[in-house]
């Protein structure tokens, strides 16, 4: 199958890892969600080969890297190279939900190809939705074209 859908709720309950990669059949990169309770202190770790990108979905994360401490809230991102020791903890009073994407082998240039477009509108404004694809997600650019 060339696609899969799920939600955090479907991937499990409580605290700990949600195995996104396994559940959705992702083979090109690693991806998990970590849910931590308020005040949870993570552990220092590193990877032999895999860089990690962290996206804070909800809550407040504390990243400790190379003697630096950084507080990151919802929508925040952090990239940490594979062999750099790091600790991720919950610095807030609410659950922390972090999406973690890991990979190695270098960047793949933009290789998306537009497969279709859709036009919506009335007599005054037309909206053209053009899909663009990236490795992690899809998004739609919205262009307004006056008549």
PDB file of C-alpha atoms in Angstrom:
ATOM      1  CA  UNK A   1       0.000   0.000   0.000  1.00  0.00           C
ATOM      2  CA  UNK A   2       1.333   3.459  -0.883  1.00  0.00           C
ATOM      3  CA  UNK A   3      -0.253   5.347   2.017  1.00  0.00           C
ATOM      4  CA  UNK A   4      -1.514   5.010   5.583  1.00  0.00           C
ATOM      5  CA  UNK A   5      -3.378   7.136   8.112  1.00  0.00           C
ATOM      6  CA  UNK A   6      -3.608   7.078  11.881  1.00  0.00           C
ATOM      7  CA  UNK A   7      -3.821   9.311  14.940  1.00  0.00           C
ATOM      8  CA  UNK A   8      -1.985   9.536  18.237  1.00  0.00           C
ATOM      9  CA  UNK A   9      -5.032   8.100  20.010  1.00  0.00           C
ATOM     10  CA  UNK A  10      -5.054   5.074  17.697  1.00  0.00           C
ATOM     11  CA  UNK A  11      -1.362   4.412  18.392  1.00  0.00           C
ATOM     12  CA  UNK A  12      -1.725   3.918  22.132  1.00  0.00           C
ATOM     13  CA  UNK A  13      -2.575   5.378  25.511  1.00  0.00           C
ATOM     14  CA  UNK A  14      -0.627   6.659  28.469  1.00  0.00           C
ATOM     15  CA  UNK A  15       2.976   7.753  28.565  1.00  0.00           C
ATOM     16  CA  UNK A  16       5.875   6.521  26.491  1.00  0.00           C
ATOM     17  CA  UNK A  17       6.517   5.840  22.813  1.00  0.00           C
ATOM     18  CA  UNK A  18       3.956   5.691  20.025  1.00  0.00           C
ATOM     19  CA  UNK A  19       5.497   3.554  17.261  1.00  0.00           C
ATOM     20  CA  UNK A  20       4.474   5.642  14.276  1.00  0.00           C
ATOM     21  CA  UNK A  21       6.889   4.052  11.797  1.00  0.00           C
ATOM     22  CA  UNK A  22       5.650   0.532  12.446  1.00  0.00           C
ATOM     23  CA  UNK A  23       1.974   1.444  12.541  1.00  0.00           C
ATOM     24  CA  UNK A  24       2.097   3.366   9.255  1.00  0.00           C
ATOM     25  CA  UNK A  25       4.656   1.160   7.496  1.00  0.00           C
ATOM     26  CA  UNK A  26       7.254   3.927   7.066  1.00  0.00           C
ATOM     27  CA  UNK A  27      10.537   2.548   5.722  1.00  0.00           C
ATOM     28  CA  UNK A  28      12.413   5.671   4.530  1.00  0.00           C
ATOM     29  CA  UNK A  29      13.100   7.149   8.004  1.00  0.00           C
ATOM     30  CA  UNK A  30      12.408   6.580  11.684  1.00  0.00           C
ATOM     31  CA  UNK A  31       9.479   8.321  13.309  1.00  0.00           C
ATOM     32  CA  UNK A  32       7.912   8.072  16.762  1.00  0.00           C
ATOM     33  CA  UNK A  33       5.882  10.183  19.134  1.00  0.00           C
ATOM     34  CA  UNK A  34       6.928  10.444  22.763  1.00  0.00           C
ATOM     35  CA  UNK A  35       4.382  11.396  25.434  1.00  0.00           C
ATOM     36  CA  UNK A  36       5.848  12.469  28.790  1.00  0.00           C
ATOM     37  CA  UNK A  37       4.041  13.330  32.036  1.00  0.00           C
ATOM     38  CA  UNK A  38       4.563  16.731  33.685  1.00  0.00           C
ATOM     39  CA  UNK A  39       8.015  17.078  35.237  1.00  0.00           C
ATOM     40  CA  UNK A  40       9.422  13.899  33.635  1.00  0.00           C
ATOM     41  CA  UNK A  41      13.229  13.962  33.368  1.00  0.00           C
ATOM     42  CA  UNK A  42      14.520  12.230  30.263  1.00  0.00           C
ATOM     43  CA  UNK A  43      17.906  10.533  29.979  1.00  0.00           C
ATOM     44  CA  UNK A  44      21.016  11.515  28.069  1.00  0.00           C
ATOM     45  CA  UNK A  45      21.478   9.528  24.886  1.00  0.00           C
ATOM     46  CA  UNK A  46      22.961   9.715  21.409  1.00  0.00           C
ATOM     47  CA  UNK A  47      22.850   7.665  18.221  1.00  0.00           C
ATOM     48  CA  UNK A  48      25.630   6.093  16.194  1.00  0.00           C
ATOM     49  CA  UNK A  49      24.226   7.140  12.821  1.00  0.00           C
ATOM     50  CA  UNK A  50      20.787   8.727  13.009  1.00  0.00           C
ATOM     51  CA  UNK A  51      20.217  12.490  13.292  1.00  0.00           C
ATOM     52  CA  UNK A  52      16.947  13.459  14.974  1.00  0.00           C
ATOM     53  CA  UNK A  53      14.446  16.219  14.355  1.00  0.00           C
ATOM     54  CA  UNK A  54      12.099  16.971  17.252  1.00  0.00           C
ATOM     55  CA  UNK A  55       8.759  18.767  16.832  1.00  0.00           C
ATOM     56  CA  UNK A  56       6.944  19.835  19.999  1.00  0.00           C
ATOM     57  CA  UNK A  57       3.264  19.207  19.341  1.00  0.00           C
ATOM     58  CA  UNK A  58       1.974  20.021  22.853  1.00  0.00           C
ATOM     59  CA  UNK A  59       3.461  20.969  26.195  1.00  0.00           C
ATOM     60  CA  UNK A  60       6.865  22.403  27.050  1.00  0.00           C
ATOM     61  CA  UNK A  61      10.090  20.532  26.317  1.00  0.00           C
ATOM     62  CA  UNK A  62      13.498  21.116  27.835  1.00  0.00           C
ATOM     63  CA  UNK A  63      16.424  20.136  25.609  1.00  0.00           C
ATOM     64  CA  UNK A  64      19.863  19.766  27.177  1.00  0.00           C
ATOM     65  CA  UNK A  65      22.629  19.647  24.577  1.00  0.00           C
ATOM     66  CA  UNK A  66      26.368  20.406  24.954  1.00  0.00           C
ATOM     67  CA  UNK A  67      25.868  22.156  28.287  1.00  0.00           C
ATOM     68  CA  UNK A  68      23.093  24.349  26.887  1.00  0.00           C
ATOM     69  CA  UNK A  69      19.498  24.201  28.051  1.00  0.00           C
ATOM     70  CA  UNK A  70      16.684  25.306  25.752  1.00  0.00           C
ATOM     71  CA  UNK A  71      12.946  25.502  26.541  1.00  0.00           C
ATOM     72  CA  UNK A  72      10.767  24.810  23.493  1.00  0.00           C
ATOM     73  CA  UNK A  73       6.989  25.176  23.346  1.00  0.00           C
ATOM     74  CA  UNK A  74       4.289  24.012  20.924  1.00  0.00           C
ATOM     75  CA  UNK A  75       5.344  24.382  17.317  1.00  0.00           C
ATOM     76  CA  UNK A  76       9.037  24.465  18.263  1.00  0.00           C
ATOM     77  CA  UNK A  77      11.681  22.430  16.481  1.00  0.00           C
ATOM     78  CA  UNK A  78      15.118  21.087  17.359  1.00  0.00           C
ATOM     79  CA  UNK A  79      17.628  19.241  15.181  1.00  0.00           C
ATOM     80  CA  UNK A  80      20.370  17.256  16.910  1.00  0.00           C
ATOM     81  CA  UNK A  81      23.110  15.417  15.060  1.00  0.00           C
ATOM     82  CA  UNK A  82      23.484  11.717  15.738  1.00  0.00           C
ATOM     83  CA  UNK A  83      26.527  11.578  18.019  1.00  0.00           C
ATOM     84  CA  UNK A  84      25.628  14.667  20.059  1.00  0.00           C
ATOM     85  CA  UNK A  85      24.431  13.627  23.537  1.00  0.00           C
ATOM     86  CA  UNK A  86      21.045  15.105  24.404  1.00  0.00           C
ATOM     87  CA  UNK A  87      18.319  14.886  27.019  1.00  0.00           C
ATOM     88  CA  UNK A  88      14.681  15.756  26.379  1.00  0.00           C
ATOM     89  CA  UNK A  89      12.467  16.354  29.418  1.00  0.00           C
ATOM     90  CA  UNK A  90       9.035  17.757  30.193  1.00  0.00           C
ATOM     91  CA  UNK A  91       9.582  21.216  31.690  1.00  0.00           C
ATOM     92  CA  UNK A  92       5.883  22.001  32.008  1.00  0.00           C
ATOM     93  CA  UNK A  93       2.784  21.286  34.064  1.00  0.00           C
ATOM     94  CA  UNK A  94       1.005  19.524  31.194  1.00  0.00           C
ATOM     95  CA  UNK A  95       1.736  16.413  29.149  1.00  0.00           C
ATOM     96  CA  UNK A  96       4.523  16.813  26.601  1.00  0.00           C
ATOM     97  CA  UNK A  97       3.921  15.379  23.114  1.00  0.00           C
ATOM     98  CA  UNK A  98       6.946  15.338  20.809  1.00  0.00           C
ATOM     99  CA  UNK A  99       7.195  13.971  17.271  1.00  0.00           C
ATOM    100  CA  UNK A 100      10.694  12.590  16.633  1.00  0.00           C
ATOM    101  CA  UNK A 101      11.934  11.931  13.099  1.00  0.00           C
ATOM    102  CA  UNK A 102      15.277  10.212  12.600  1.00  0.00           C
ATOM    103  CA  UNK A 103      17.292   9.538   9.512  1.00  0.00           C
ATOM    104  CA  UNK A 104      20.695   9.188   7.925  1.00  0.00           C
ATOM    105  CA  UNK A 105      22.186   9.185   4.488  1.00  0.00           C
ATOM    106  CA  UNK A 106      21.713  12.806   3.490  1.00  0.00           C
ATOM    107  CA  UNK A 107      19.116  15.090   2.070  1.00  0.00           C
ATOM    108  CA  UNK A 108      17.003  14.061  -0.878  1.00  0.00           C
ATOM    109  CA  UNK A 109      16.455  17.042  -3.157  1.00  0.00           C
ATOM    110  CA  UNK A 110      12.879  18.137  -3.750  1.00  0.00           C
ATOM    111  CA  UNK A 111      11.541  15.471  -6.027  1.00  0.00           C
ATOM    112  CA  UNK A 112       7.809  16.152  -5.918  1.00  0.00           C
ATOM    113  CA  UNK A 113       5.821  16.123  -9.115  1.00  0.00           C
ATOM    114  CA  UNK A 114       2.438  17.820  -9.357  1.00  0.00           C
ATOM    115  CA  UNK A 115      -0.092  15.111 -10.069  1.00  0.00           C
ATOM    116  CA  UNK A 116      -3.182  17.292 -10.276  1.00  0.00           C
ATOM    117  CA  UNK A 117      -4.668  20.615  -9.298  1.00  0.00           C
ATOM    118  CA  UNK A 118      -8.116  21.714  -8.232  1.00  0.00           C
ATOM    119  CA  UNK A 119      -9.861  25.002  -8.877  1.00  0.00           C
ATOM    120  CA  UNK A 120     -12.517  26.432  -6.541  1.00  0.00           C
ATOM    121  CA  UNK A 121     -14.192  29.791  -6.773  1.00  0.00           C
ATOM    122  CA  UNK A 122     -16.982  32.067  -7.808  1.00  0.00           C
ATOM    123  CA  UNK A 123     -17.222  34.911 -10.313  1.00  0.00           C
ATOM    124  CA  UNK A 124     -14.935  37.215  -8.264  1.00  0.00           C
ATOM    125  CA  UNK A 125     -12.156  34.960  -6.983  1.00  0.00           C
ATOM    126  CA  UNK A 126     -10.739  31.631  -8.031  1.00  0.00           C
ATOM    127  CA  UNK A 127      -8.637  29.585  -5.639  1.00  0.00           C
ATOM    128  CA  UNK A 128      -6.098  27.195  -7.108  1.00  0.00           C
ATOM    129  CA  UNK A 129      -4.909  24.428  -4.768  1.00  0.00           C
ATOM    130  CA  UNK A 130      -1.614  22.914  -5.857  1.00  0.00           C
ATOM    131  CA  UNK A 131      -0.208  20.004  -3.847  1.00  0.00           C
ATOM    132  CA  UNK A 132       3.480  19.972  -2.976  1.00  0.00           C
ATOM    133  CA  UNK A 133       5.021  16.971  -1.285  1.00  0.00           C
ATOM    134  CA  UNK A 134       7.878  16.611   1.154  1.00  0.00           C
ATOM    135  CA  UNK A 135       9.356  13.545   2.862  1.00  0.00           C
ATOM    136  CA  UNK A 136       7.394  14.072   6.079  1.00  0.00           C
ATOM    137  CA  UNK A 137       4.077  15.611   5.089  1.00  0.00           C
ATOM    138  CA  UNK A 138       2.016  17.226   2.382  1.00  0.00           C
ATOM    139  CA  UNK A 139       0.698  20.736   2.332  1.00  0.00           C
ATOM    140  CA  UNK A 140      -1.352  22.802  -0.062  1.00  0.00           C
ATOM    141  CA  UNK A 141      -0.308  26.176  -1.376  1.00  0.00           C
ATOM    142  CA  UNK A 142      -3.289  28.439  -1.740  1.00  0.00           C
ATOM    143  CA  UNK A 143      -3.134  30.996  -4.538  1.00  0.00           C
ATOM    144  CA  UNK A 144      -5.903  33.521  -5.091  1.00  0.00           C
ATOM    145  CA  UNK A 145      -6.322  34.536  -8.704  1.00  0.00           C
ATOM    146  CA  UNK A 146      -8.702  37.432  -9.426  1.00  0.00           C
ATOM    147  CA  UNK A 147     -10.766  37.238 -12.607  1.00  0.00           C
TER     148      UNK A 147
END
